[in-house]
Amino acid sequence: MVTKDKYLQSLKKELLAFGLSPKRISVIISDYEDYFESAYDNFEKDTDIVNNLGSAQKLAKRILSEQIESPMPHIQINASMLIKYPKTILPTLFY
């Protein structure tokens, strides 16, 4: 039987293998911890939750494809913004 902790540990390992940043992985794992807690509120068991999610590897692939499909939005920067907020904007231009 796969428990919540084992499943989330496997998911974390898969996401690391795909090269996601540790910070991003922490956010994702936190989201899925909340998912499990919500399912517990509906009296679901770990095995049911894991069956609904699918394998950790498949879920990691799905998460990765969503990351690729929805990149960070582009922000238009004009000269007046650059003049008003140089310390904020200039470092992001070279990221």
CSV table of C-alpha atoms in Angstrom, one decimal:
chain,number,residue,atom,x,y,z
A,1,MET,CA,0.0,0.0,0.0
A,2,VAL,CA,1.3,3.4,-0.9
A,3,THR,CA,0.9,6.0,1.8
A,4,LYS,CA,0.7,9.8,1.3
A,5,ASP,CA,4.3,10.3,2.5
A,6,LYS,CA,5.7,7.6,0.2
A,7,TYR,CA,3.8,8.9,-2.8
A,8,LEU,CA,4.9,12.5,-2.2
A,9,GLN,CA,8.5,11.4,-1.7
A,10,SER,CA,8.3,9.6,-5.0
A,11,LEU,CA,6.8,12.6,-6.7
A,12,LYS,CA,9.5,14.8,-5.3
A,13,LYS,CA,12.2,12.4,-6.6
A,14,GLU,CA,10.6,12.4,-10.1
A,15,LEU,CA,10.3,16.2,-10.2
A,16,LEU,CA,14.0,16.5,-9.2
A,17,ALA,CA,14.9,14.0,-12.0
A,18,PHE,CA,13.1,16.2,-14.5
A,19,GLY,CA,15.2,19.2,-13.3
A,20,LEU,CA,12.6,21.4,-11.6
A,21,SER,CA,14.0,23.8,-9.0
A,22,PRO,CA,13.8,22.7,-5.3
A,23,LYS,CA,11.7,25.9,-4.6
A,24,ARG,CA,9.2,25.0,-7.3
A,25,ILE,CA,9.1,21.4,-6.1
A,26,SER,CA,8.3,22.6,-2.6
A,27,VAL,CA,5.3,24.5,-3.9
A,28,ILE,CA,4.1,21.6,-5.9
A,29,ILE,CA,4.5,19.1,-3.0
A,30,SER,CA,2.7,21.6,-0.7
A,31,ASP,CA,-0.2,21.7,-3.2
A,32,TYR,CA,-0.5,17.9,-3.3
A,33,GLU,CA,-0.3,17.7,0.5
A,34,ASP,CA,-3.3,20.0,0.5
A,35,TYR,CA,-4.9,17.8,-2.1
A,36,PHE,CA,-4.5,14.8,0.2
A,37,GLU,CA,-5.9,16.7,3.2
A,38,SER,CA,-8.9,17.8,1.2
A,39,ALA,CA,-9.5,14.2,0.1
A,40,TYR,CA,-9.2,13.0,3.7
A,41,ASP,CA,-12.0,15.5,4.5
A,42,ASN,CA,-14.1,13.6,2.1
A,43,PHE,CA,-13.2,10.3,3.8
A,44,GLU,CA,-11.0,9.0,1.0
A,45,LYS,CA,-8.1,6.7,1.8
A,46,ASP,CA,-4.5,6.9,0.6
A,47,THR,CA,-5.0,4.1,-1.9
A,48,ASP,CA,-8.0,5.8,-3.5
A,49,ILE,CA,-6.2,9.1,-3.7
A,50,VAL,CA,-3.1,7.6,-5.3
A,51,ASN,CA,-5.3,5.6,-7.7
A,52,ASN,CA,-7.0,8.9,-8.8
A,53,LEU,CA,-3.6,10.7,-9.2
A,54,GLY,CA,-1.9,7.8,-11.0
A,55,SER,CA,1.7,6.9,-10.6
A,56,ALA,CA,4.1,9.6,-9.3
A,57,GLN,CA,6.1,9.4,-12.6
A,58,LYS,CA,3.0,10.1,-14.7
A,59,LEU,CA,1.9,12.9,-12.4
A,60,ALA,CA,5.4,14.4,-12.6
A,61,LYS,CA,5.3,14.2,-16.4
A,62,ARG,CA,1.9,15.9,-16.4
A,63,ILE,CA,3.1,18.6,-14.1
A,64,LEU,CA,6.2,19.2,-16.2
A,65,SER,CA,4.1,19.5,-19.4
A,66,GLU,CA,1.9,22.1,-17.7
A,67,GLN,CA,5.0,24.0,-16.7
A,68,ILE,CA,6.2,24.1,-20.3
A,69,GLU,CA,2.8,25.0,-21.7
A,70,SER,CA,2.3,28.0,-19.3
A,71,PRO,CA,5.6,29.9,-19.2
A,72,MET,CA,5.9,33.1,-17.1
A,73,PRO,CA,4.1,36.0,-18.7
A,74,HIS,CA,6.0,38.6,-20.5
A,75,ILE,CA,5.8,42.1,-19.2
A,76,GLN,CA,6.1,45.1,-21.5
A,77,ILE,CA,8.6,47.6,-20.1
A,78,ASN,CA,8.6,51.2,-21.3
A,79,ALA,CA,11.1,54.0,-20.8
A,80,SER,CA,9.1,55.7,-18.0
A,81,MET,CA,9.0,52.5,-16.0
A,82,LEU,CA,12.7,52.1,-16.4
A,83,ILE,CA,13.3,55.6,-15.2
A,84,LYS,CA,10.9,55.3,-12.2
A,85,TYR,CA,12.1,51.8,-11.1
A,86,PRO,CA,15.6,51.2,-12.3
A,87,LYS,CA,16.7,49.0,-9.4
A,88,THR,CA,13.7,46.8,-9.8
A,89,ILE,CA,13.6,46.5,-13.6
A,90,LEU,CA,17.3,46.4,-14.6
A,91,PRO,CA,18.2,43.2,-12.9
A,92,THR,CA,15.2,41.4,-14.4
A,93,LEU,CA,16.3,42.3,-17.9
A,94,PHE,CA,19.4,40.2,-17.6
A,95,TYR,CA,17.8,37.2,-15.9
